PDB file of C-alpha atoms and ligand atoms in Angstrom:
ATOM      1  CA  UNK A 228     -21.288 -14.767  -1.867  1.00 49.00           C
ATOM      2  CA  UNK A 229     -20.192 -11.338  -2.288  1.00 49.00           C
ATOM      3  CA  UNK A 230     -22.093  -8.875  -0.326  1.00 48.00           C
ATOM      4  CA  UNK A 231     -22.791  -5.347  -2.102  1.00 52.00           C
ATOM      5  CA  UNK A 232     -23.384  -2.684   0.745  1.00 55.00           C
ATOM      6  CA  UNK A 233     -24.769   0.635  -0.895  1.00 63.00           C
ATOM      7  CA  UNK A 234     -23.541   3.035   0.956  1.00 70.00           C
ATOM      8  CA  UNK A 235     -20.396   1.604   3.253  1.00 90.00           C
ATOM      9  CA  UNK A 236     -19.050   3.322   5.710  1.00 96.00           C
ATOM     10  CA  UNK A 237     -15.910   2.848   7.565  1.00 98.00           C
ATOM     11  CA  UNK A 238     -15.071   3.913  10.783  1.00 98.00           C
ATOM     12  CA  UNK A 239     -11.809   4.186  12.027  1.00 98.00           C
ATOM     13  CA  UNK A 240      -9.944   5.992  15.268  1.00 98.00           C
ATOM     14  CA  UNK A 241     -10.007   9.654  14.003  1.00 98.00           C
ATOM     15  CA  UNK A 242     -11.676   8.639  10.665  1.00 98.00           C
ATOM     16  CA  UNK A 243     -15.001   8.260   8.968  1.00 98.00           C
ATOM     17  CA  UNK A 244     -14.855   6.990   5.208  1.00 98.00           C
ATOM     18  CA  UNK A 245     -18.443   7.607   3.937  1.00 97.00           C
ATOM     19  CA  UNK A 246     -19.460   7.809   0.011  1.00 97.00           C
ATOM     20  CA  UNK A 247     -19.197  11.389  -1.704  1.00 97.00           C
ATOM     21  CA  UNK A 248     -22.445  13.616  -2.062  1.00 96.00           C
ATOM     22  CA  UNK A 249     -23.207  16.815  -3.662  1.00 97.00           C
ATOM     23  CA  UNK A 250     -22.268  18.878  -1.521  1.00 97.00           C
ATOM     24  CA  UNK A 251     -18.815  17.579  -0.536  1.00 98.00           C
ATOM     25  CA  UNK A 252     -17.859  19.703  -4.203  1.00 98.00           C
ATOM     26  CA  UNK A 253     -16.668  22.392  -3.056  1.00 98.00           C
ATOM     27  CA  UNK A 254     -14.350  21.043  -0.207  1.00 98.00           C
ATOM     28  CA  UNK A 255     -13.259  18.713  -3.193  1.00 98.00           C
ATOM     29  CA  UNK A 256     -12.579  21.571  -5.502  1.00 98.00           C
ATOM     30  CA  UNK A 257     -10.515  23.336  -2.898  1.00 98.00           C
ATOM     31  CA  UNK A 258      -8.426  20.593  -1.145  1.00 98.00           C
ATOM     32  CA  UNK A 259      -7.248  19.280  -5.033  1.00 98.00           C
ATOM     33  CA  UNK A 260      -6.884  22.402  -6.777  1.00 98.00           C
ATOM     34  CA  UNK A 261      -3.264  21.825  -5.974  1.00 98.00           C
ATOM     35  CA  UNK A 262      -0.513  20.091  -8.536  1.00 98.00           C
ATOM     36  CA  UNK A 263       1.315  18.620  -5.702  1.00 98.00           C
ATOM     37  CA  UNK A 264      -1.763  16.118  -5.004  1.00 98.00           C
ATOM     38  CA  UNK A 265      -2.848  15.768  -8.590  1.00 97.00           C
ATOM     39  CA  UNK A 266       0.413  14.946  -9.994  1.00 97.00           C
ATOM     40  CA  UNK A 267       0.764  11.727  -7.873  1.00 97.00           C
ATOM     41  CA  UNK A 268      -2.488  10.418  -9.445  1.00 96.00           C
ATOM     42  CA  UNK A 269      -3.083   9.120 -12.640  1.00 93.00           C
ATOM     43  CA  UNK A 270      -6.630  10.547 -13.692  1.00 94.00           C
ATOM     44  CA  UNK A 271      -7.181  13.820 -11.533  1.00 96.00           C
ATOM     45  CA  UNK A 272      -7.142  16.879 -13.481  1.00 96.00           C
ATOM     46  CA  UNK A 273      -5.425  20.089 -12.836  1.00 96.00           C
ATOM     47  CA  UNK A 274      -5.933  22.663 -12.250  1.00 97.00           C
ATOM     48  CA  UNK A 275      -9.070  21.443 -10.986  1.00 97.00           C
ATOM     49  CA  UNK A 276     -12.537  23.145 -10.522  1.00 97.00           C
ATOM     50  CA  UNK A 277     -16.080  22.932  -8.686  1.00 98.00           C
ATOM     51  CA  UNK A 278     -17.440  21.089 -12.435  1.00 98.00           C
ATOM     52  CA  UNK A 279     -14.338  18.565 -12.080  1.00 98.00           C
ATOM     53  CA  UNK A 280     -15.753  17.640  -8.610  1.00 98.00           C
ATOM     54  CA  UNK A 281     -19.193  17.252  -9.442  1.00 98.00           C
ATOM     55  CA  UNK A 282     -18.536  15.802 -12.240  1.00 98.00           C
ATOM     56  CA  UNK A 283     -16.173  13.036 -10.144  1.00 97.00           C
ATOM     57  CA  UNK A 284     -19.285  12.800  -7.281  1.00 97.00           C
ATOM     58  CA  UNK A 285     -21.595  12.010 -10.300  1.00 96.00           C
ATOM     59  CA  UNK A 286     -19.838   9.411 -11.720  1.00 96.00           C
ATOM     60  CA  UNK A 287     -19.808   7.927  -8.291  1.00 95.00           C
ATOM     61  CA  UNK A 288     -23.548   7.605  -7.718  1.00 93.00           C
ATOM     62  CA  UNK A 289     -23.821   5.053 -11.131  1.00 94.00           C
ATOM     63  CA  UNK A 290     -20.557   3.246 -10.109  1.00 94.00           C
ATOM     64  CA  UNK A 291     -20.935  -0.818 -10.899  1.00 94.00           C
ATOM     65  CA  UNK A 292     -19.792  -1.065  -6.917  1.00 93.00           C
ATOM     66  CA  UNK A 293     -18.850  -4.541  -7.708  1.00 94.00           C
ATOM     67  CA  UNK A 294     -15.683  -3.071  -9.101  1.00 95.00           C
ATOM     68  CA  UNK A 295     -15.916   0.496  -8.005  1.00 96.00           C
ATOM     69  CA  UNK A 296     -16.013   2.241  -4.882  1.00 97.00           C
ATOM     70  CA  UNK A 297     -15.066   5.747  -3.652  1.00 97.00           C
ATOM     71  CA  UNK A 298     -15.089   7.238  -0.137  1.00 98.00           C
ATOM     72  CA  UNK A 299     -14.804  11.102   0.949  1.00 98.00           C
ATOM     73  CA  UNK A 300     -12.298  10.647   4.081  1.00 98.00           C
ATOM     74  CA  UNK A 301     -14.141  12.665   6.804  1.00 98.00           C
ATOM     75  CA  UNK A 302     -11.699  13.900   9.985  1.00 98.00           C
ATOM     76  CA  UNK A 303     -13.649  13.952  13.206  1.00 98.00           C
ATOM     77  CA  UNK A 304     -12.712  17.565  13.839  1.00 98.00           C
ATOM     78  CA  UNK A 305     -12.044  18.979  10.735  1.00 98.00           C
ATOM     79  CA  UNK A 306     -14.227  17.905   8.379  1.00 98.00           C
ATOM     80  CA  UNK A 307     -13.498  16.269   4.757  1.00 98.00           C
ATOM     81  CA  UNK A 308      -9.356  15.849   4.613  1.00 98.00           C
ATOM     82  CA  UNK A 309      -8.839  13.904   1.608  1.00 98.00           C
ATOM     83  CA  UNK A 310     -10.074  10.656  -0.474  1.00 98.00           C
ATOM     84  CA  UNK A 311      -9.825   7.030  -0.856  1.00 98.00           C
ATOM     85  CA  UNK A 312     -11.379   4.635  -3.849  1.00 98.00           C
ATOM     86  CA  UNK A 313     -11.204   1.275  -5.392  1.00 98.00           C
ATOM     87  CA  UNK A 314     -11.799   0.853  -9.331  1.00 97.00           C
ATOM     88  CA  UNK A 315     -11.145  -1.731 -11.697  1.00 96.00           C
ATOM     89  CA  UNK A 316      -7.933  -0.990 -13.808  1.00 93.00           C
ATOM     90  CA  UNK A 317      -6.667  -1.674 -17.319  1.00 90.00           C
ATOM     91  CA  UNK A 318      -5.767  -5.312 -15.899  1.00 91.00           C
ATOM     92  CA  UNK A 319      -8.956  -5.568 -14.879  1.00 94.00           C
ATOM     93  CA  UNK A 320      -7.583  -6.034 -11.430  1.00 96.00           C
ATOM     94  CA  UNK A 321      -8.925  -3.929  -8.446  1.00 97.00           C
ATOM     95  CA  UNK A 322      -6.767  -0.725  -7.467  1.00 98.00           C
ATOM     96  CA  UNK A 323      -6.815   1.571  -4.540  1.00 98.00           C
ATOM     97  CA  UNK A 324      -5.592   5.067  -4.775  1.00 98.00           C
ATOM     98  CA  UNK A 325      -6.024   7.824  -1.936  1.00 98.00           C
ATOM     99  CA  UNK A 326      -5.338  11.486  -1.155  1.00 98.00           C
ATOM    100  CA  UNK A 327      -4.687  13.939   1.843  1.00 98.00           C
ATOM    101  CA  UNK A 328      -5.349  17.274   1.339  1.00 98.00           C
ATOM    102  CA  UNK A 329      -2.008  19.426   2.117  1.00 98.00           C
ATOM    103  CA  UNK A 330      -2.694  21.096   5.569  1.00 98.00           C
ATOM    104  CA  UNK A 331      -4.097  18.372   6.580  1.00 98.00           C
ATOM    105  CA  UNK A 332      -0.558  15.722   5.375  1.00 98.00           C
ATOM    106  CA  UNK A 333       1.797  14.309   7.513  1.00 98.00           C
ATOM    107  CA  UNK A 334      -0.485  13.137  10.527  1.00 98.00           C
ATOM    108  CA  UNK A 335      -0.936   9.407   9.823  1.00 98.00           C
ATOM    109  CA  UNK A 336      -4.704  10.015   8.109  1.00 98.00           C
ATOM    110  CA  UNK A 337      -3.782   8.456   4.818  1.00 98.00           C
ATOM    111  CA  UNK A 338      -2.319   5.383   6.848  1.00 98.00           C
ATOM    112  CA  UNK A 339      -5.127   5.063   9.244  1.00 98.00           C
ATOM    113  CA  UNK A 340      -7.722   5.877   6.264  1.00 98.00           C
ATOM    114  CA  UNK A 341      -6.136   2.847   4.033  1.00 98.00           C
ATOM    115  CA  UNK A 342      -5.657   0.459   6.882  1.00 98.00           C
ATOM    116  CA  UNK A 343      -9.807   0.778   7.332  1.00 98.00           C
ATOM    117  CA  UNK A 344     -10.341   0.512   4.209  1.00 98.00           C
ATOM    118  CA  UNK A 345      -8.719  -2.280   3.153  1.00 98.00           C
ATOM    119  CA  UNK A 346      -9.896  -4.230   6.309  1.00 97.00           C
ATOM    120  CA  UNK A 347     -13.079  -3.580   4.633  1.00 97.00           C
ATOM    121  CA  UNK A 348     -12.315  -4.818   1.222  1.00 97.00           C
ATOM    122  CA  UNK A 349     -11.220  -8.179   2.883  1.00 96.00           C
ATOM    123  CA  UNK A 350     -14.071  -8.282   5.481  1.00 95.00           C
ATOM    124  CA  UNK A 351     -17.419  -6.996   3.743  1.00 95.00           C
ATOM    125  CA  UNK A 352     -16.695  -6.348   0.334  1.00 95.00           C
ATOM    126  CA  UNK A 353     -14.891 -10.108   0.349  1.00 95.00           C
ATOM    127  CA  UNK A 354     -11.691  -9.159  -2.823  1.00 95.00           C
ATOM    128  CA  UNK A 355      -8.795 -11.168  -2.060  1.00 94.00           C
ATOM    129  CA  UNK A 356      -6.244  -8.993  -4.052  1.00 97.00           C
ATOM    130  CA  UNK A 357      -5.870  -5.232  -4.944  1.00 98.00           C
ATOM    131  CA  UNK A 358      -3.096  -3.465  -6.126  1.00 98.00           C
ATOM    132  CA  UNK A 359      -1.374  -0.092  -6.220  1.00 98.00           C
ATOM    133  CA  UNK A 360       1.083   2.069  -7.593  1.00 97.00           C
ATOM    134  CA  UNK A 361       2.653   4.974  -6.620  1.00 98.00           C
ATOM    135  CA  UNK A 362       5.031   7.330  -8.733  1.00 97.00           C
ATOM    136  CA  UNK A 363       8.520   6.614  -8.674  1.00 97.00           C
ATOM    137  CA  UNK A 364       9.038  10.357  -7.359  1.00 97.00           C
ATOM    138  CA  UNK A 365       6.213   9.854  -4.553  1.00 98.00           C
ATOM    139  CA  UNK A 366       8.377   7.508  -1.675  1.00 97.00           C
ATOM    140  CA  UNK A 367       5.459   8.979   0.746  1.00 98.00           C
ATOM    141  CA  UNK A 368       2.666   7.100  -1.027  1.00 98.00           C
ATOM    142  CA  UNK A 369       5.179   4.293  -0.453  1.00 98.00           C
ATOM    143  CA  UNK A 370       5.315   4.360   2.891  1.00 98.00           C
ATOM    144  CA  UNK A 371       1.150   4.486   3.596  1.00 98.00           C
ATOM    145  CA  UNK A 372       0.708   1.447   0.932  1.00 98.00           C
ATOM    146  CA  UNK A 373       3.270  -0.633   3.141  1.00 98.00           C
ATOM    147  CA  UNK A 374       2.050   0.384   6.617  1.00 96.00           C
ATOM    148  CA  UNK A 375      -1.179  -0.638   5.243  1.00 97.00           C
ATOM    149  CA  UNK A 376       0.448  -4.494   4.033  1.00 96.00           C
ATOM    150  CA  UNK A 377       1.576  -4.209   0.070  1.00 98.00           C
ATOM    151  CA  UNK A 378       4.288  -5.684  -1.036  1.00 98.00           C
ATOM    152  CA  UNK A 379       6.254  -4.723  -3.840  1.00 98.00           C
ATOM    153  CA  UNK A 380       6.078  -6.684  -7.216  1.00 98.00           C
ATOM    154  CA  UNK A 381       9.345  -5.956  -8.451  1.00 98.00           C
ATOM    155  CA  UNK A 382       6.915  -4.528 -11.743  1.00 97.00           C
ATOM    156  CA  UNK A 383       7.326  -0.660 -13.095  1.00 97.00           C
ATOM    157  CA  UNK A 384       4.392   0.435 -15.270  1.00 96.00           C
ATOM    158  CA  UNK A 385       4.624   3.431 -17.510  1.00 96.00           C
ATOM    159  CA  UNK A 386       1.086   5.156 -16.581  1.00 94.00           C
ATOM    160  CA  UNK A 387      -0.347   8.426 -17.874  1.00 93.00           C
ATOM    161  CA  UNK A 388      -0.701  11.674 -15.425  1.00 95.00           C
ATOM    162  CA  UNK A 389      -3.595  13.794 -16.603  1.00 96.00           C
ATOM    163  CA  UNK A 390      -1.901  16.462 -14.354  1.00 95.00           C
ATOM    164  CA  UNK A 391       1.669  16.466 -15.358  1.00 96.00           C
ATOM    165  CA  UNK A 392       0.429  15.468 -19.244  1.00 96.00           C
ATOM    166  CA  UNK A 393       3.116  13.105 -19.143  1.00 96.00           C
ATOM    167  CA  UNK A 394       3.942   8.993 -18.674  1.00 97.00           C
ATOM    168  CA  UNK A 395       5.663   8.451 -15.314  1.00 97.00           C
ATOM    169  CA  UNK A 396       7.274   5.271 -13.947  1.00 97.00           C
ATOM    170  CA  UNK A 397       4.613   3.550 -11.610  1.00 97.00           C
ATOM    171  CA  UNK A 398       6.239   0.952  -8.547  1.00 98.00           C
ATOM    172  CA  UNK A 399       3.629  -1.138  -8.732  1.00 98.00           C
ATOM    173  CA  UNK A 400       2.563  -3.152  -5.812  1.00 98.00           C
ATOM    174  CA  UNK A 401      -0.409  -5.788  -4.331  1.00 98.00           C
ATOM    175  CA  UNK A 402      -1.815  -6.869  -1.301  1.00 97.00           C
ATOM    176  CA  UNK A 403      -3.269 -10.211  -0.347  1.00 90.00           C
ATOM    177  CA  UNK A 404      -5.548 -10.576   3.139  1.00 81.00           C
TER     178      UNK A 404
HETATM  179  C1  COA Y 780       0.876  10.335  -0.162  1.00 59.87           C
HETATM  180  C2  COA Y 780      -0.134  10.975   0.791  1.00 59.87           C
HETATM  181  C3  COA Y 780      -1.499  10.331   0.580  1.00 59.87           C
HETATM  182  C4  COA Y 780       0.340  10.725   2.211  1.00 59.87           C
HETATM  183  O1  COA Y 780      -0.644  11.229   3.105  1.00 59.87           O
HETATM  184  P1  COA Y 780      -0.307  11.441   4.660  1.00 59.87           P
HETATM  185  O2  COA Y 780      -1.588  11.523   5.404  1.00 59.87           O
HETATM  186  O3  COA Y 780       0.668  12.537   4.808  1.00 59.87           O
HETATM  187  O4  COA Y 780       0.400  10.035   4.957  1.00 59.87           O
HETATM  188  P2  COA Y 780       0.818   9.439   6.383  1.00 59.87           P
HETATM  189  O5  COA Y 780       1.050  10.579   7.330  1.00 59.87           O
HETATM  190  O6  COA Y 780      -0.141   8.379   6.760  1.00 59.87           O
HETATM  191  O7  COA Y 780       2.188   8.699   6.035  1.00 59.87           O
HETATM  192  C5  COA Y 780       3.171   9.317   5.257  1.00 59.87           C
HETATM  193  C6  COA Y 780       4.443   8.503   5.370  1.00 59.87           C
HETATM  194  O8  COA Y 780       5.348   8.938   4.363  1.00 59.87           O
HETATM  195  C7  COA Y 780       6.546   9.325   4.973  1.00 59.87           C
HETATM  196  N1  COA Y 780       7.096  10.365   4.120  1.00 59.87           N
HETATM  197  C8  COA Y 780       6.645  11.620   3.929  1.00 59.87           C
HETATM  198  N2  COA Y 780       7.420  12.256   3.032  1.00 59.87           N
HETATM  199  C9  COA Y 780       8.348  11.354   2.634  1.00 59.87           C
HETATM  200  C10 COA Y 780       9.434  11.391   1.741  1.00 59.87           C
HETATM  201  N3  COA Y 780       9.705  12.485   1.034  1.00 59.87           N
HETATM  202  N4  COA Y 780      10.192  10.281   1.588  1.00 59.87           N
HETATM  203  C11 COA Y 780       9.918   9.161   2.277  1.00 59.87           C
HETATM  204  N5  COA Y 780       8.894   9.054   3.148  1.00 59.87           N
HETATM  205  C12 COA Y 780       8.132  10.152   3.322  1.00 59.87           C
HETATM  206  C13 COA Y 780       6.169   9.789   6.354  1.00 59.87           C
HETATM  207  O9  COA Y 780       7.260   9.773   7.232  1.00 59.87           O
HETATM  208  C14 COA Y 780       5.127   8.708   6.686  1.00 59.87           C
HETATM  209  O10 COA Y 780       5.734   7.492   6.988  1.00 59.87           O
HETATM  210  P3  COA Y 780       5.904   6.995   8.514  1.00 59.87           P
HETATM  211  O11 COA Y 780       4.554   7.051   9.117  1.00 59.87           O
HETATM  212  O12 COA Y 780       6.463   5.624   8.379  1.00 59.87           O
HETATM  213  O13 COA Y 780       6.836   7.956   9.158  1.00 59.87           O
HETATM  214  C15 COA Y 780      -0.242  12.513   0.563  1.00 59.87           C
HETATM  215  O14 COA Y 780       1.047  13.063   0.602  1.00 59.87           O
HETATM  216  C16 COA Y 780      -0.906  12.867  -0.734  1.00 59.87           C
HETATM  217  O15 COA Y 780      -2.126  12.958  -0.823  1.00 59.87           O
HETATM  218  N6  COA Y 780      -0.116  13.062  -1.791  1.00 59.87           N
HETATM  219  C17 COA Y 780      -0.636  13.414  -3.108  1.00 59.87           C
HETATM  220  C18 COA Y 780      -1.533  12.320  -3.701  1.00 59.87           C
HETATM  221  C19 COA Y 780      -0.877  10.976  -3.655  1.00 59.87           C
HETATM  222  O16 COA Y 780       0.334  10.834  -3.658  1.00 59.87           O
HETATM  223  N7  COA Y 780      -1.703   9.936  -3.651  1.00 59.87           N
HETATM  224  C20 COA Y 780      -1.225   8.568  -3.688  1.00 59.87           C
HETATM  225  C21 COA Y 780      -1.094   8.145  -5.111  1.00 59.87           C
HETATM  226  S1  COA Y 780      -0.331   6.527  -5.199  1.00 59.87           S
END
């Protein structure tokens, strides 16, 4: 049986991957008002404001968390550094994306912050395949998804950037537990 927490939480050695709230907007607004994160990622807008934020922390409190789960990625010393979430894609198949706020890049986070998180996909919220894609242009997002286990599929999807207002070439890849 699939077990639905409502709030999860994730722990991991510098980490803490807790569910967005209100208040986490403005932190939001300011760590992603920057084209260098949005334009890896399919859906986030830029440039991107306080409204875009709540609007995105919203949407996350009615989430069908059967299929849809996002996490603020909380640094033990610094605070909120970047996010992780899960949602259903066109496919229909579940799909992780993530981002590090700039300052804050570079330091293992979005490694350690996947590698939790997908040991909690497998472990409490029981899916036995996600996927992921990152940008043909974004070899760093490559790196984190295999530290973390994907593989490769040998598959290229054309997916739409909000941010760059443009199609790019996806690599797409999955993981199995
Ligand atoms: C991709 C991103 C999440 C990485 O975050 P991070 O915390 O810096 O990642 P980590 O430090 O855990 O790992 C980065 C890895 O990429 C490698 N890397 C960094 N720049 C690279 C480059 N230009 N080419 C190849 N590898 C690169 C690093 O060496 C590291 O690998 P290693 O640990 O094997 O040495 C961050 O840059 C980001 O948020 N980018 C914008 C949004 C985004 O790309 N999201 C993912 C969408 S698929």
């Amino acid at each position: 049986m699939c077990v639905i927490e409502t709030t999860p939480r994730i722990e991991t050695r510098r980490l803490t991957l807790r569910a967005p709230q209100m208040d986490d907007a403005g932190r939001l607004a300011e760590l992603c008002n920057d084209f260098d994160i949005s334009r890896m990622t399919s859906r986030m807008p830029w440039p991107y404001a306080r409204g875009d934020a709540e609007d995105f922390i919203a949407r996350c409190a009615i989430a069908d968390r059967r299929t849809e789960v996002n996490f603020m990625i909380e640094h033990d010393d610094a605070g909120v550094v970047g996010g992780l979430g899960f949602d259903r894609n066109a496919d229909g198949a579940i799909e992780v994306g993530y981002w590090i706020g700039k300052p804050y890049q570079g330091r293992g986070l979005a490694s350690e912050a996947l590698v939790g998180a997908m040991d909690w996909a497998a472990r409490s919220w029981k899916k036995r395949v996600v996927t992921a894609g990152h940008h043909s242009d974004n070899p760093a997002s490559g790196r984190v998804l295999c530290r973390a286990g994907f593989l490769y599929t040998g598959r290229i999807e054309l997916r739409d950037s909000l941010a760059r207002g443009e199609t790019v070439p996806c690599r797409m890849m999955v993981w199995l537990p």
